[in-house]
Amino acid sequence: MRYLLLKKANFDDFISSLAQIEKVVAPVSRGYNSFSFAEVKSGKEITLKYIPTVLPPKKYFMPQREKLTEFNKAENSVEAILEYEKMVIFGVHTCDLAGIQCLNIVFSDKPKDINYLVRKNKLVIIGLECNDYCDQYASCKVVDNHLPNGGYDLFFTELDDSFIVHVNTGLGEEIVEKTRLFIPNDQEHLNKLEAIRARKREIFKEEVNVKHKDLVTLFNDKAFESKVWEDLDKRCVACGNCTAVCPTCYCFDILDNINLDLNTGDRTRRWDSCQTEPFAKVAGGENFRKTRGMRQRHRYFRKFRYPAERYSRYFCTGCGRCTRTCMAKISLKETVNALAAEQKYKK
Amino acid sequence: MKPRVAFFDFTCCEGCQLQMANFGEALLDILNLVDVVTFREVMSERSEDYDIAIIEGSITTDHDVERVKKIREKAKVVIAYGSCATIGGINGMKNKFDLEEIKKYVYKDGAKHFSTIPTRAVHQVIKVDYFINNCPVYPPEVIKVLKAALQGIPYEVPDYAVCVECKLNENICMYDKGITCLGPVTKAGCNSWCINNGNICYGCRGMVSNPAKNGQMDILQKYKIPLDWVVNKVDMYNKPRELEEEKPKK
Ligand code: SF4
Ligand code: SF4
Ligand code: SF4
Ligand code: SF4
């Protein structure tokens, strides 16, 4: 729609005035080079230069625990529950914007997930550009998420003493109007933005030895039997960290809880992980993915092949979280490269 | 008629029973549903007529074996309560030593007055219907299990790592802080209670049914952690796991 400018000197005021109108969450330092999205009241609490947070913003789109219904046995009644909270999410990197887009696609597919879709509409997204790589684990270029590609209401790019802000939606315009801190930009600022993008096209290189379009073919039927999964089988401890932190892992389990009156209760969904032992176990004790290697293989196919076939989109955003969090140091880039080497793939 | 509940303690510190007193309002709700007929820590009356036996502590003498078998005969439902009862717990550390020697070490000249057998979890001696792990027990899980028992439906202790819950709580991993943590081999269900409070996981809930031996060794090497150091940590709560094959089928 249009560009505007926010002076860095006004950033703190911007966040605090926004926080007076709406709940604002943003990346906050937790020490040990770790960050998480948390509620902030002022700009000072925010770390603008951060590596991807422990959990992605998906925690606001699909909460770890979400009540779906409440029931009453004696009255034989069930009531649908919709839990949501209005909020502004500030500082979402382009990889995480892509993650949210993936979730939107899945939860809009049939059958539509009404709870998700209603909640999503209450969330305002303010993106924040990475002018450089966050760290060595990122692979956002090969999946084409290093540059903004929509999915935000406002998008901030840091220039010298200001942010150039792309206003993308009506909700974005509302924030501009309510906070009254944005000023018109000059051509000079647009030139600087273009220079940043040009530099990024130089720095960001396909992080694996495979071209973007060939990733899907790498995960072919033969790759199903690859030695790579045997190696991961020996190393993975099935801690489920890689799926919890992944912006596009959305598997859930549904549980019924009864209250202590043994009459009323609720049905709740909570995050689940395909990496755990019981995930693929069914009645009778049969387990469809018995080994950790099979479960890792599933995770990778679930990022690079199945969604590519169904939604024409990779469900890896390149955020690098799975590699960063893995105590066994299983690396997404190494796994992809090992598959490519095994198949004698040439770029 | 409300189900009659009796508490029993074997070798333990009775801290898990004490946890009951910390339940606050939920305790009143529980007392609406059951009659507590025996609970040495809070009442002097006792009854031999009960439906649900909640057993705290591990089995460490022949006398314990006889006593716990009698409880099983009388109770319709047996709940093992706390780490000592569910996995043997820290009492299991004595299984690392020659029993006669360790007895002399502890009781000196008095040793001849005591008999001792290797520490066992309750289910290694009698059939157990419900397990409430943790040292001390984690109140939300106690309530979950009691509700399951009162409805006559099973309660499954999660058979995946504490890490699963830990990541949901968005804790910074202890390994990232350069500290070893038993979360990856320990059964979840405590909502990563210790890590949420700045502590490591000590493995008090027992090990997952299929811990990744290779993977763990690999991690220890990567982080340069000596194996026996970790084995000692695991054994602090989990030594009696070695007696698992002996457990009664019925
Ligand atoms: S984080 Fe690493 S060890 Fe844990 S389940 Fe994922 S790949 Fe396996
Ligand atoms: S697979 Fe790994 S790098 Fe890809 S989106 Fe998930 S967490 Fe990020
Ligand atoms: S993976 Fe790419 S887009 Fe995501 S934080 Fe790192 S540099 Fe930014
Ligand atoms: S702190 Fe411990 S329980 Fe938490 S993720 Fe790390 S190893 Fe697992």
mmCIF file of C-alpha atoms in Angstrom, chain B:
data_model
loop_
_atom_site.group_PDB
_atom_site.id
_atom_site.type_symbol
_atom_site.label_atom_id
_atom_site.label_comp_id
_atom_site.label_asym_id
_atom_site.label_seq_id
_atom_site.Cartn_x
_atom_site.Cartn_y
_atom_site.Cartn_z
ATOM 1 C CA MET B 1 -21.452 -44.987 49.501
ATOM 2 C CA LYS B 2 -18.194 -43.087 49.024
ATOM 3 C CA PRO B 3 -15.101 -45.186 48.310
ATOM 4 C CA ARG B 4 -12.969 -45.716 51.415
ATOM 5 C CA VAL B 5 -9.356 -44.613 51.011
ATOM 6 C CA ALA B 6 -6.423 -45.708 53.176
ATOM 7 C CA PHE B 7 -2.852 -44.364 53.086
ATOM 8 C CA PHE B 8 0.091 -46.615 53.926
ATOM 9 C CA ASP B 9 3.742 -45.770 54.214
ATOM 10 C CA PHE B 10 6.733 -48.025 53.698
ATOM 11 C CA THR B 11 10.354 -46.900 53.345
ATOM 12 C CA CYS B 12 10.136 -43.199 52.546
ATOM 13 C CA CYS B 13 10.267 -39.736 54.048
ATOM 14 C CA GLU B 14 6.467 -39.336 54.062
ATOM 15 C CA GLY B 15 6.910 -36.119 52.113
ATOM 16 C CA CYS B 16 4.483 -37.272 49.450
ATOM 17 C CA GLN B 17 1.720 -37.750 51.992
ATOM 18 C CA LEU B 18 2.496 -34.309 53.294
ATOM 19 C CA GLN B 19 1.987 -32.945 49.765
ATOM 20 C CA MET B 20 -1.715 -33.800 50.174
ATOM 21 C CA ALA B 21 -1.933 -31.107 52.808
ATOM 22 C CA ASN B 22 -0.677 -28.580 50.233
ATOM 23 C CA PHE B 23 -3.571 -29.192 47.881
ATOM 24 C CA GLY B 24 -5.632 -26.315 49.202
ATOM 25 C CA GLU B 25 -9.191 -26.173 47.910
ATOM 26 C CA ALA B 26 -8.845 -29.240 45.707
ATOM 27 C CA LEU B 27 -8.382 -31.285 48.887
ATOM 28 C CA LEU B 28 -11.867 -30.326 50.056
ATOM 29 C CA ASP B 29 -13.280 -31.390 46.673
ATOM 30 C CA ILE B 30 -11.477 -34.715 46.965
ATOM 31 C CA LEU B 31 -12.817 -35.231 50.485
ATOM 32 C CA ASN B 32 -16.313 -34.782 49.079
ATOM 33 C CA LEU B 33 -15.759 -37.787 46.880
ATOM 34 C CA VAL B 34 -14.024 -40.226 49.238
ATOM 35 C CA ASP B 35 -13.867 -41.229 52.897
ATOM 36 C CA VAL B 36 -10.340 -41.281 54.211
ATOM 37 C CA VAL B 37 -10.279 -44.100 56.750
ATOM 38 C CA THR B 38 -6.558 -44.422 57.445
ATOM 39 C CA PHE B 39 -4.002 -41.638 57.165
ATOM 40 C CA ARG B 40 -1.376 -41.793 59.901
ATOM 41 C CA GLU B 41 -0.043 -38.321 59.204
ATOM 42 C CA VAL B 42 -3.303 -36.514 59.858
ATOM 43 C CA MET B 43 -5.603 -38.793 61.871
ATOM 44 C CA SER B 44 -5.340 -41.273 64.724
ATOM 45 C CA GLU B 45 -8.277 -43.566 63.812
ATOM 46 C CA ARG B 46 -7.535 -46.358 61.411
ATOM 47 C CA SER B 47 -9.607 -48.921 59.650
ATOM 48 C CA GLU B 48 -8.851 -52.245 58.020
ATOM 49 C CA ASP B 49 -11.825 -51.847 55.703
ATOM 50 C CA TYR B 50 -10.897 -49.891 52.565
ATOM 51 C CA ASP B 51 -11.428 -49.842 48.797
ATOM 52 C CA ILE B 52 -8.482 -47.791 47.593
ATOM 53 C CA ALA B 53 -5.006 -48.252 49.078
ATOM 54 C CA ILE B 54 -2.556 -45.436 48.421
ATOM 55 C CA ILE B 55 0.908 -46.785 49.095
ATOM 56 C CA GLU B 56 3.876 -44.554 49.734
ATOM 57 C CA GLY B 57 7.441 -45.824 50.075
ATOM 58 C CA SER B 58 9.467 -48.684 48.704
ATOM 59 C CA ILE B 59 9.678 -52.294 49.819
ATOM 60 C CA THR B 60 12.951 -52.938 51.644
ATOM 61 C CA THR B 61 12.410 -55.759 54.169
ATOM 62 C CA ASP B 62 10.726 -59.174 54.252
ATOM 63 C CA HIS B 63 8.252 -57.719 56.681
ATOM 64 C CA ASP B 64 7.365 -55.047 54.096
ATOM 65 C CA VAL B 65 6.706 -57.779 51.536
ATOM 66 C CA GLU B 66 4.231 -59.552 53.818
ATOM 67 C CA ARG B 67 2.536 -56.324 54.804
ATOM 68 C CA VAL B 68 2.107 -54.998 51.242
ATOM 69 C CA LYS B 69 0.720 -58.353 50.076
ATOM 70 C CA LYS B 70 -1.935 -58.179 52.791
ATOM 71 C CA ILE B 71 -2.874 -54.675 51.634
ATOM 72 C CA ARG B 72 -3.261 -55.949 48.064
ATOM 73 C CA GLU B 73 -5.602 -58.710 49.273
ATOM 74 C CA LYS B 74 -7.885 -56.226 50.974
ATOM 75 C CA ALA B 75 -7.842 -53.337 48.488
ATOM 76 C CA LYS B 76 -9.874 -53.221 45.294
ATOM 77 C CA VAL B 77 -7.527 -50.594 43.849
ATOM 78 C CA VAL B 78 -3.845 -50.044 44.654
ATOM 79 C CA ILE B 79 -2.174 -46.733 43.860
ATOM 80 C CA ALA B 80 1.615 -46.473 44.111
ATOM 81 C CA TYR B 81 2.302 -42.987 45.369
ATOM 82 C CA GLY B 82 5.590 -41.114 44.912
ATOM 83 C CA SER B 83 8.989 -42.090 43.533
ATOM 84 C CA CYS B 84 9.848 -44.563 46.313
ATOM 85 C CA ALA B 85 6.672 -46.533 45.606
ATOM 86 C CA THR B 86 6.668 -46.272 41.803
ATOM 87 C CA ILE B 87 10.351 -46.748 40.946
ATOM 88 C CA GLY B 88 12.101 -47.509 44.239
ATOM 89 C CA GLY B 89 13.446 -43.994 44.453
ATOM 90 C CA ILE B 90 16.454 -42.934 46.448
ATOM 91 C CA ASN B 91 16.147 -45.950 48.751
ATOM 92 C CA GLY B 92 17.312 -47.886 45.730
ATOM 93 C CA MET B 93 20.806 -46.495 46.132
ATOM 94 C CA LYS B 94 21.550 -49.261 48.622
ATOM 95 C CA ASN B 95 21.173 -51.788 45.779
ATOM 96 C CA LYS B 96 24.552 -50.538 44.546
ATOM 97 C CA PHE B 97 26.282 -52.094 47.538
ATOM 98 C CA ASP B 98 26.676 -55.422 49.241
ATOM 99 C CA LEU B 99 23.638 -55.451 51.523
ATOM 100 C CA GLU B 100 25.405 -56.814 54.620
ATOM 101 C CA GLU B 101 28.192 -54.275 54.292
ATOM 102 C CA ILE B 102 25.924 -51.316 53.772
ATOM 103 C CA LYS B 103 23.797 -52.399 56.747
ATOM 104 C CA LYS B 104 26.874 -52.394 58.985
ATOM 105 C CA TYR B 105 27.893 -49.025 57.587
ATOM 106 C CA VAL B 106 24.512 -47.512 58.504
ATOM 107 C CA TYR B 107 23.648 -49.255 61.784
ATOM 108 C CA LYS B 108 27.150 -50.081 63.081
ATOM 109 C CA ASP B 109 26.823 -52.528 66.030
ATOM 110 C CA GLY B 110 23.034 -52.477 65.790
ATOM 111 C CA ALA B 111 23.107 -54.025 62.316
ATOM 112 C CA LYS B 112 22.312 -57.532 63.587
ATOM 113 C CA HIS B 113 18.866 -56.346 64.703
ATOM 114 C CA PHE B 114 17.802 -55.406 61.170
ATOM 115 C CA SER B 115 16.914 -57.521 58.178
ATOM 116 C CA THR B 116 17.190 -56.066 54.707
ATOM 117 C CA ILE B 117 16.417 -57.044 51.099
ATOM 118 C CA PRO B 118 17.147 -55.170 47.861
ATOM 119 C CA THR B 119 14.888 -52.130 47.488
ATOM 120 C CA ARG B 120 11.870 -52.746 45.270
ATOM 121 C CA ALA B 121 9.155 -50.564 43.842
ATOM 122 C CA VAL B 122 5.652 -51.620 44.918
ATOM 123 C CA HIS B 123 4.756 -53.066 41.486
ATOM 124 C CA GLN B 124 7.829 -55.289 41.735
ATOM 125 C CA VAL B 125 6.098 -57.077 44.614
ATOM 126 C CA ILE B 126 2.339 -56.769 44.034
ATOM 127 C CA LYS B 127 0.073 -55.718 41.182
ATOM 128 C CA VAL B 128 -0.396 -51.941 41.030
ATOM 129 C CA ASP B 129 -3.368 -50.318 39.299
ATOM 130 C CA TYR B 130 -2.253 -46.694 39.189
ATOM 131 C CA PHE B 131 1.111 -44.972 39.323
ATOM 132 C CA ILE B 132 1.626 -41.478 40.706
ATOM 133 C CA ASN B 133 5.290 -40.789 40.040
ATOM 134 C CA ASN B 134 7.456 -37.892 41.180
ATOM 135 C CA CYS B 135 9.445 -36.890 44.279
ATOM 136 C CA PRO B 136 7.450 -35.381 45.803
ATOM 137 C CA VAL B 137 4.212 -36.111 43.929
ATOM 138 C CA TYR B 138 3.042 -33.378 41.564
ATOM 139 C CA PRO B 139 -0.391 -32.201 42.810
ATOM 140 C CA PRO B 140 -2.101 -31.757 39.394
ATOM 141 C CA GLU B 141 -1.117 -35.318 38.488
ATOM 142 C CA VAL B 142 -2.365 -36.694 41.811
ATOM 143 C CA ILE B 143 -5.750 -35.153 41.091
ATOM 144 C CA LYS B 144 -5.751 -36.555 37.547
ATOM 145 C CA VAL B 145 -5.016 -40.062 38.803
ATOM 146 C CA LEU B 146 -7.592 -39.894 41.594
ATOM 147 C CA LYS B 147 -10.226 -38.806 39.086
ATOM 148 C CA ALA B 148 -9.282 -41.696 36.806
ATOM 149 C CA ALA B 149 -9.405 -44.162 39.709
ATOM 150 C CA LEU B 150 -12.790 -42.891 40.873
ATOM 151 C CA GLN B 151 -14.187 -43.262 37.350
ATOM 152 C CA GLY B 152 -12.571 -46.678 36.939
ATOM 153 C CA ILE B 153 -10.674 -45.623 33.806
ATOM 154 C CA PRO B 154 -6.927 -46.116 33.237
ATOM 155 C CA TYR B 155 -4.313 -43.408 33.697
ATOM 156 C CA GLU B 156 -1.288 -43.632 31.420
ATOM 157 C CA VAL B 157 1.922 -42.070 32.697
ATOM 158 C CA PRO B 158 3.280 -40.206 29.635
ATOM 159 C CA ASP B 159 5.934 -42.356 27.963
ATOM 160 C CA TYR B 160 7.892 -39.514 26.413
ATOM 161 C CA ALA B 161 10.650 -37.240 27.665
ATOM 162 C CA VAL B 162 10.294 -34.360 30.139
ATOM 163 C CA CYS B 163 11.866 -32.242 27.352
ATOM 164 C CA VAL B 164 8.522 -32.270 25.532
ATOM 165 C CA GLU B 165 6.891 -30.355 28.373
ATOM 166 C CA CYS B 166 10.017 -28.308 29.010
ATOM 167 C CA LYS B 167 10.026 -26.895 25.477
ATOM 168 C CA LEU B 168 6.323 -26.071 25.698
ATOM 169 C CA ASN B 169 7.194 -24.017 28.761
ATOM 170 C CA GLU B 170 9.840 -22.301 26.638
ATOM 171 C CA ASN B 171 12.609 -22.926 29.148
ATOM 172 C CA ILE B 172 16.196 -22.403 28.054
ATOM 173 C CA CYS B 173 17.604 -25.914 27.768
ATOM 174 C CA MET B 174 20.105 -26.838 30.504
ATOM 175 C CA TYR B 175 22.407 -28.241 27.793
ATOM 176 C CA ASP B 176 22.556 -24.721 26.309
ATOM 177 C CA LYS B 177 23.647 -23.512 29.729
ATOM 178 C CA GLY B 178 26.334 -26.191 29.820
ATOM 179 C CA ILE B 179 24.518 -28.246 32.461
ATOM 180 C CA THR B 180 23.531 -31.922 32.182
ATOM 181 C CA CYS B 181 19.871 -32.707 32.640
ATOM 182 C CA LEU B 182 18.054 -36.064 32.825
ATOM 183 C CA GLY B 183 14.995 -34.692 30.992
ATOM 184 C CA PRO B 184 15.660 -36.626 27.765
ATOM 185 C CA VAL B 185 15.445 -40.044 29.485
ATOM 186 C CA THR B 186 12.790 -39.260 32.082
ATOM 187 C CA LYS B 187 9.043 -39.771 31.748
ATOM 188 C CA ALA B 188 7.041 -36.558 31.403
ATOM 189 C CA GLY B 189 3.961 -35.698 33.430
ATOM 190 C CA CYS B 190 5.397 -33.173 35.890
ATOM 191 C CA ASN B 191 5.134 -30.274 33.408
ATOM 192 C CA SER B 192 8.948 -29.966 33.725
ATOM 193 C CA TRP B 193 8.424 -28.791 37.300
ATOM 194 C CA CYS B 194 12.117 -28.645 38.290
ATOM 195 C CA ILE B 195 13.379 -26.946 35.141
ATOM 196 C CA ASN B 196 10.602 -24.328 35.355
ATOM 197 C CA ASN B 197 12.102 -23.497 38.742
ATOM 198 C CA GLY B 198 15.696 -23.276 37.583
ATOM 199 C CA ASN B 199 16.721 -26.802 38.523
ATOM 200 C CA ILE B 200 17.761 -29.756 36.366
ATOM 201 C CA CYS B 201 15.651 -32.885 35.958
ATOM 202 C CA TYR B 202 16.898 -35.535 38.423
ATOM 203 C CA GLY B 203 14.951 -38.366 36.814
ATOM 204 C CA CYS B 204 12.579 -38.824 39.741
ATOM 205 C CA ARG B 205 9.716 -40.018 37.516
ATOM 206 C CA GLY B 206 11.573 -43.010 36.176
ATOM 207 C CA MET B 207 12.936 -43.648 32.721
ATOM 208 C CA VAL B 208 10.943 -43.714 29.490
ATOM 209 C CA SER B 209 10.288 -47.270 28.301
ATOM 210 C CA ASN B 210 12.620 -46.934 25.330
ATOM 211 C CA PRO B 211 15.458 -44.558 26.200
ATOM 212 C CA ALA B 212 17.833 -43.886 23.296
ATOM 213 C CA LYS B 213 21.064 -45.465 24.531
ATOM 214 C CA ASN B 214 23.151 -44.647 21.450
ATOM 215 C CA GLY B 215 21.819 -41.130 21.177
ATOM 216 C CA GLN B 216 22.470 -40.426 24.844
ATOM 217 C CA MET B 217 26.043 -41.683 24.613
ATOM 218 C CA ASP B 218 26.529 -39.498 21.578
ATOM 219 C CA ILE B 219 25.281 -36.452 23.466
ATOM 220 C CA LEU B 220 27.538 -37.193 26.455
ATOM 221 C CA GLN B 221 30.510 -37.349 24.139
ATOM 222 C CA LYS B 222 29.575 -34.134 22.391
ATOM 223 C CA TYR B 223 29.221 -32.271 25.639
ATOM 224 C CA LYS B 224 32.231 -34.076 27.178
ATOM 225 C CA ILE B 225 30.237 -35.429 30.096
ATOM 226 C CA PRO B 226 31.703 -38.543 31.791
ATOM 227 C CA LEU B 227 29.394 -41.552 31.559
ATOM 228 C CA ASP B 228 29.709 -42.683 35.181
ATOM 229 C CA TRP B 229 28.735 -39.223 36.324
ATOM 230 C CA VAL B 230 25.432 -39.566 34.490
ATOM 231 C CA VAL B 231 24.935 -43.172 35.564
ATOM 232 C CA ASN B 232 25.276 -42.030 39.183
ATOM 233 C CA LYS B 233 22.698 -39.325 38.553
ATOM 234 C CA VAL B 234 20.274 -41.803 36.999
ATOM 235 C CA ASP B 235 20.852 -44.327 39.799
ATOM 236 C CA MET B 236 19.975 -41.782 42.443
ATOM 237 C CA TYR B 237 16.293 -42.518 41.783
ATOM 238 C CA ASN B 238 16.278 -45.369 39.322
ATOM 239 C CA LYS B 239 18.520 -48.163 40.618
ATOM 240 C CA PRO B 240 15.668 -50.653 41.235
ATOM 241 C CA ARG B 241 14.841 -50.556 37.485
ATOM 242 C CA GLU B 242 17.329 -53.419 37.236
ATOM 243 C CA LEU B 243 14.877 -55.661 39.139
ATOM 244 C CA GLU B 244 12.149 -54.986 36.574
ATOM 245 C CA GLU B 245 12.172 -58.537 35.110
ATOM 246 C CA GLU B 246 11.260 -59.949 38.508
ATOM 247 C CA LYS B 247 7.989 -58.058 38.791
ATOM 248 C CA PRO B 248 4.848 -60.135 39.425
ATOM 249 C CA LYS B 249 2.637 -60.750 36.411
ATOM 250 C CA LYS B 250 -0.578 -60.596 38.404
#
